[in-house]
Amino acid sequence: MSLMEEYNPLKGKRLEILQPDGTLKQGMKAPLDDKVTFTLYRQMLFTRLADQRCLSLQRQGRFGTYAPIWGQEACQIGSAYLLQKGDWVHPAFREIGATLMMGVPLKTYLLYWMGNEMGSRAPEGINVMPVSVPVGSQPLHAVGAAWAAKLKGEKVITLTYFGDGATSEGDFHEAMNFAGVFKTATIFFCQNNQYAISVPRRLQTASETIAQKAIAYGFDGVQVDGNDLFAVMVATKEAADRARSGGGPTLIEGVTFRFGPHTTADDPTKYRKDEEIEPWKPLDPLVRLRLYLKQKDLWSEPVEQRLTEELQKEIDQSVKDAEAVPVPDPEDIFKYVFAEMTPSLKEQLEYLKSTL
Ligand SMILES: Cc1ncc(C[n+]2csc(CCOP(=O)(O)OP(=O)(O)O)c2C)c(N)n1
């Protein structure tokens, strides 16, 4: 029986492998050897530390705004790790983990949030689309790109990330429908972090799971513990194998929790009580991986300290490099919309110039 059959969302089952105490669920195997597990733990820690730095850069006025990943590292690192050269990531706006995992330099990612459009350009050969702020728009792009690749006979997968809130957008349903009909090689990764700004998951949809929405579109969906790196990887591997072999799309719902604010412009204390956050703390994706690695003598406090120092240095350098890039000309914001500026854009540009 395939994983997707066994974990058909209508059976009410959620794929879990690595338990919060760091042990494997009975009968389950780790999908990775210890060396790679450690490397991915390091990547998750890098992401968390970089995320914390982004928050503090915003608080110091050195960033415009920022949408923190805090808590969702396993969803992104476990899934992006499984992509191959030539595959594409279509992110929303919270995807620092997947973006860095794909090989985009941290400096580039920082530039985007510093307001420099050069931050939207991944280096040649690293296929990460720019941040997509309009909620739910990027699944359509991912399906279109996968369909184009299919028509060209290329075995390319597109992996798109979005939140639980995005599943209420028409775009999401159009993308799912199109992907099902044309059997595109798309992995839809919903990070169900329980909230769309202040709207809780229970007010988002009457479906019991988000994963089950795939069934209506004629393909498989699976719900996984999104704080469990191993479960995310096993589900993504099956989805990727299926997509690559022409079997079409898959919807993965990673059940997780956003520990931080929606963005730096949000105050979650207005809609979320501490009692709600507490039960999620022991489920933290980094904590359980640490416990797992500790049992194997691969993690200890001194190891964590050494790693942290090493990674903080890398982050310091990236911040320095990003801040050394000249601030873009405000006129640039008018330049990339049309080949030739429309009269109203010209008018707005003149107005902006008069105020500078
Ligand atoms: C089309 C559109 N509507 C509204 C917004 C404002 N907005 C930004 S993020 C967000 C919530 C998104 O929630 P979800 O999809 O669950 O992702 P999360 O932020 O939790 O990662 C909203 C409503 C937007 N950016 N785009």
XYZ file of C-alpha atoms and ligand atoms in Angstrom:
382
model
C 0.000 0.000 0.000
C 1.372 3.417 -0.879
C 1.831 5.997 1.829
C -0.937 8.086 0.328
C -3.347 5.149 0.430
C -2.443 4.342 3.992
C -2.726 7.950 5.087
C -5.776 8.858 3.036
C -6.995 11.973 4.874
C -10.524 10.630 5.034
C -9.236 7.917 7.358
C -8.351 10.689 9.800
C -4.692 9.644 9.973
C -1.697 11.929 10.176
C 1.786 10.759 9.224
C 4.127 10.982 12.209
C 7.586 9.431 12.462
C 9.793 11.419 14.846
C 7.995 11.932 18.140
C 8.383 15.014 20.335
C 10.593 13.054 22.759
C 13.066 12.387 19.953
C 12.225 8.702 19.502
C 10.819 7.099 16.387
C 7.232 5.975 16.365
C 6.893 2.220 16.675
C 7.479 0.466 13.371
C 8.861 3.614 11.715
C 12.308 4.131 10.259
C 14.301 7.346 9.837
C 14.442 8.292 6.161
C 17.967 9.704 6.516
C 21.340 8.594 7.764
C 22.751 10.368 10.814
C 25.181 12.514 8.852
C 22.485 14.011 6.645
C 20.157 14.395 9.635
C 22.822 16.451 11.371
C 23.351 18.567 8.246
C 19.632 19.279 8.052
C 19.505 20.099 11.760
C 22.291 22.611 11.121
C 20.274 24.082 8.255
C 17.192 24.350 10.479
C 19.238 26.102 13.137
C 20.717 28.439 10.525
C 17.206 29.279 9.379
C 16.005 29.951 12.913
C 18.943 32.172 13.757
C 18.664 34.055 10.457
C 14.930 34.466 11.105
C 15.612 35.925 14.556
C 18.129 38.296 13.006
C 15.577 39.417 10.436
C 13.138 40.235 13.239
C 15.721 42.293 15.066
C 16.790 44.080 11.873
C 13.171 45.112 11.394
C 12.915 46.319 15.005
C 16.044 48.412 14.432
C 14.547 50.018 11.329
C 16.943 48.239 8.952
C 14.180 46.140 7.302
C 10.793 47.231 5.958
C 8.648 44.446 7.341
C 9.166 40.723 7.827
C 7.150 37.488 8.048
C 8.935 35.083 10.416
C 9.133 31.335 9.871
C 9.670 30.494 13.574
C 8.200 27.014 14.119
C 7.791 26.017 10.478
C 11.403 25.042 9.751
C 10.755 21.291 9.354
C 8.016 21.855 6.763
C 10.281 23.898 4.559
C 13.679 22.305 4.986
C 12.391 18.735 4.812
C 10.479 19.363 1.602
C 12.898 21.647 -0.276
C 15.751 19.228 0.459
C 14.085 16.634 -1.766
C 14.030 18.740 -4.893
C 16.562 18.126 -7.636
C 18.403 20.395 -10.033
C 15.918 21.921 -12.458
C 12.943 21.782 -10.058
C 11.270 25.011 -8.973
C 10.059 26.517 -5.713
C 7.122 28.950 -5.788
C 7.050 30.508 -2.321
C 4.654 32.771 -0.475
C 6.256 35.297 1.908
C 7.285 33.142 4.888
C 9.691 30.877 3.059
C 13.141 31.801 4.332
C 13.744 28.103 5.129
C 12.959 26.715 1.683
C 14.689 29.636 -0.028
C 17.974 29.146 1.808
C 17.720 25.356 1.493
C 17.514 25.760 -2.280
C 20.805 27.666 -2.199
C 19.725 31.289 -2.422
C 22.369 33.251 -0.461
C 21.116 34.807 2.771
C 22.426 38.160 1.528
C 19.990 37.994 -1.413
C 17.063 37.103 0.808
C 17.894 39.987 3.155
C 17.996 42.405 0.237
C 14.368 41.661 -0.608
C 13.177 42.630 2.870
C 15.441 45.661 2.842
C 13.378 46.840 -0.090
C 15.852 46.043 -2.839
C 14.274 44.270 -5.809
C 17.613 42.559 -6.531
C 16.655 40.348 -3.614
C 13.981 38.772 -5.802
C 16.567 37.411 -8.202
C 17.922 33.987 -7.302
C 21.340 33.173 -8.759
C 21.378 31.445 -12.158
C 20.514 27.761 -11.785
C 18.759 28.176 -8.421
C 15.103 27.972 -9.229
C 13.268 29.976 -6.601
C 10.588 32.389 -7.700
C 10.288 35.786 -5.986
C 8.310 36.235 -2.773
C 4.596 36.231 -3.543
C 2.600 38.502 -1.262
C -0.879 38.190 -2.858
C -2.221 35.276 -0.833
C -2.729 32.075 -2.831
C -1.481 33.439 -6.153
C 1.695 31.368 -6.417
C 0.058 27.892 -6.665
C -1.298 29.007 -10.042
C 2.178 29.978 -11.192
C 3.540 26.647 -10.015
C 0.904 24.719 -11.946
C 1.466 26.814 -15.072
C 5.218 26.266 -14.876
C 4.783 22.516 -14.352
C 2.398 22.318 -17.268
C 4.838 24.216 -19.491
C 7.603 21.815 -18.466
C 5.351 18.864 -19.245
C 4.577 20.209 -22.714
C 8.293 20.600 -23.314
C 8.925 17.043 -22.162
C 11.014 18.139 -19.179
C 10.872 16.142 -15.961
C 10.633 19.183 -13.753
C 8.731 19.421 -10.476
C 7.268 22.615 -9.083
C 6.797 22.839 -5.328
C 4.598 25.611 -4.029
C 4.176 26.714 -0.422
C 1.151 28.472 1.000
C -0.761 28.761 4.257
C -4.107 27.497 5.511
C -5.594 30.911 4.738
C -4.604 30.628 1.088
C -6.868 27.591 0.698
C -9.860 29.953 0.933
C -8.722 31.854 -2.141
C -10.197 31.109 -5.553
C -6.684 30.962 -7.000
C -5.866 27.932 -4.881
C -8.892 26.016 -6.175
C -8.213 26.968 -9.779
C -4.640 25.779 -9.391
C -5.729 22.484 -7.805
C -8.318 21.899 -10.517
C -5.936 22.628 -13.340
C -3.219 20.466 -11.785
C -5.638 17.555 -11.431
C -6.965 17.808 -14.991
C -3.551 18.232 -16.630
C -1.739 15.960 -14.154
C 1.003 18.478 -13.629
C 4.119 17.613 -11.643
C 3.202 19.947 -8.802
C 3.569 19.491 -5.071
C 1.168 21.720 -3.154
C 2.618 22.222 0.321
C 0.174 23.799 2.739
C 1.807 24.918 5.959
C -1.180 24.841 8.218
C 0.190 27.087 10.955
C -3.282 27.462 12.527
C -3.777 31.121 11.644
C -4.226 33.474 8.714
C -3.212 36.638 10.543
C -5.940 36.656 13.248
C -8.306 34.138 11.601
C -7.993 30.704 13.223
C -7.998 27.529 11.165
C -11.512 26.555 12.391
C -12.951 29.669 10.718
C -11.034 29.059 7.517
C -12.748 25.902 6.297
C -15.391 23.415 7.429
C -13.277 20.538 6.069
C -11.834 18.313 8.750
C -8.428 18.481 7.094
C -6.914 20.604 4.369
C -5.320 17.484 2.861
C -8.728 16.058 1.961
C -9.382 18.939 -0.426
C -7.165 17.102 -2.943
C -9.732 14.331 -3.251
C -12.262 16.667 -4.875
C -9.688 17.507 -7.538
C -8.900 13.892 -8.338
C -5.536 13.440 -6.678
C -4.026 12.452 -3.358
C -3.574 14.531 -0.267
C -1.795 13.613 2.921
C -1.659 15.231 6.326
C 1.665 15.101 8.117
C 3.044 16.347 11.395
C 4.657 19.477 10.022
C 6.998 19.749 13.001
C 8.443 16.333 12.197
C 11.267 16.617 9.675
C 11.114 12.901 8.877
C 7.369 12.814 8.194
C 7.653 15.850 5.930
C 10.474 14.174 4.030
C 8.749 10.836 3.574
C 5.571 12.480 2.262
C 7.478 14.843 -0.035
C 9.612 11.986 -1.384
C 6.523 10.028 -2.357
C 4.939 13.111 -3.921
C 8.144 13.920 -5.830
C 8.565 10.340 -7.105
C 4.994 10.353 -8.291
C 5.319 13.751 -9.984
C 8.575 12.805 -11.690
C 7.143 9.584 -13.037
C 4.149 11.341 -14.616
C 1.677 10.504 -11.852
C 0.611 14.119 -11.312
C 0.169 16.379 -8.309
C -0.077 15.828 -4.553
C -1.298 18.043 -1.739
C 0.656 17.837 1.509
C -0.739 19.476 4.627
C 1.929 20.063 7.248
C 0.276 20.656 10.608
C 2.426 23.169 12.407
C 2.291 26.352 14.473
C 3.489 29.881 13.901
C 5.221 30.831 17.160
C 5.835 34.420 16.162
C 3.677 37.233 14.878
C 2.120 36.997 11.417
C 4.500 39.746 10.370
C 6.342 42.472 12.214
C 3.232 44.624 11.683
C 1.094 42.221 13.739
C 0.430 41.876 17.471
C -0.677 38.270 18.072
C -1.529 38.909 21.731
C -4.689 40.597 20.435
C -6.111 37.289 19.168
C -4.012 34.428 20.624
C -3.764 33.497 24.276
C -0.614 32.117 25.910
C -2.529 28.934 26.848
C -2.835 28.201 23.168
C 0.874 28.515 22.501
C 2.086 26.448 25.478
C 1.111 22.959 24.152
C 3.023 23.647 20.928
C 6.300 24.493 22.635
C 7.375 20.872 23.292
C 6.439 20.068 19.692
C 9.052 22.478 18.324
C 10.707 20.886 15.267
C 14.228 21.745 16.393
C 13.757 20.426 19.915
C 12.759 16.940 18.816
C 15.586 16.705 16.309
C 18.044 17.721 19.016
C 16.715 14.973 21.279
C 17.002 12.469 18.437
C 20.580 13.480 17.683
C 21.472 13.513 21.379
C 20.597 9.836 21.712
C 23.083 9.217 18.926
C 25.749 11.306 20.648
C 25.650 13.815 17.817
C 24.172 16.703 19.765
C 25.136 18.333 23.073
C 25.117 21.841 24.534
C 28.740 22.483 23.445
C 27.895 21.295 19.905
C 24.946 23.684 19.849
C 27.140 26.518 21.074
C 29.812 25.857 18.456
C 27.224 25.640 15.684
C 25.503 28.804 16.846
C 28.755 30.782 16.904
C 29.667 29.515 13.446
C 26.252 30.316 11.994
C 25.997 33.721 13.666
C 29.278 34.681 11.995
C 27.868 33.672 8.623
C 24.735 35.705 9.329
C 26.796 38.747 10.446
C 28.700 38.646 7.176
C 25.503 38.324 5.092
C 23.953 41.327 6.856
C 27.128 43.323 6.267
C 27.194 42.362 2.587
C 23.506 43.170 2.091
C 23.811 46.544 3.792
C 26.832 47.377 1.625
C 24.661 47.170 -1.505
C 23.640 50.699 -2.547
C 20.064 51.608 -1.657
C 17.927 51.375 -4.804
C 16.670 54.462 -6.560
C 13.022 55.044 -5.553
C 12.277 55.563 -9.242
C 13.012 51.871 -9.797
C 9.592 50.915 -8.487
C 8.025 52.426 -11.594
C 10.350 50.817 -14.081
C 9.430 47.134 -14.125
C 5.676 47.124 -14.554
C 5.368 47.926 -18.260
C 7.878 48.090 -21.092
C 6.846 51.715 -21.421
C 5.481 53.659 -18.502
C 1.786 54.487 -18.707
C 0.682 58.162 -18.354
C -0.643 57.578 -14.844
C 2.611 55.934 -13.741
C 4.543 58.874 -15.224
C 2.327 61.217 -13.259
C 2.917 59.270 -10.041
C 6.647 59.245 -10.688
C 6.667 63.030 -11.120
C 4.716 63.364 -7.890
C 7.187 61.127 -6.050
C 10.121 63.145 -7.379
C 8.504 66.359 -6.189
C 8.261 64.948 -2.652
C 11.790 63.541 -2.401
C -5.109 38.390 -1.987
C -4.684 38.890 -0.639
N -5.617 39.119 0.307
C -5.247 39.550 1.528
C -3.923 39.768 1.818
C -3.508 40.210 3.220
N -2.863 39.046 3.889
C -1.550 38.912 3.915
S -1.078 37.486 4.630
C -2.667 37.036 4.950
C -2.985 35.745 5.648
C -2.375 34.576 5.000
O -2.596 33.433 5.782
P -2.091 32.027 5.360
O -2.370 31.787 3.917
O -2.616 31.044 6.326
O -0.501 32.114 5.470
P 0.393 32.487 6.734
O 0.495 33.991 6.742
O -0.272 31.961 7.940
O 1.714 31.877 6.462
C -3.545 38.012 4.468
C -5.001 37.925 4.565
C -2.980 39.530 0.790
N -1.662 39.699 0.988
N -3.386 39.067 -0.417
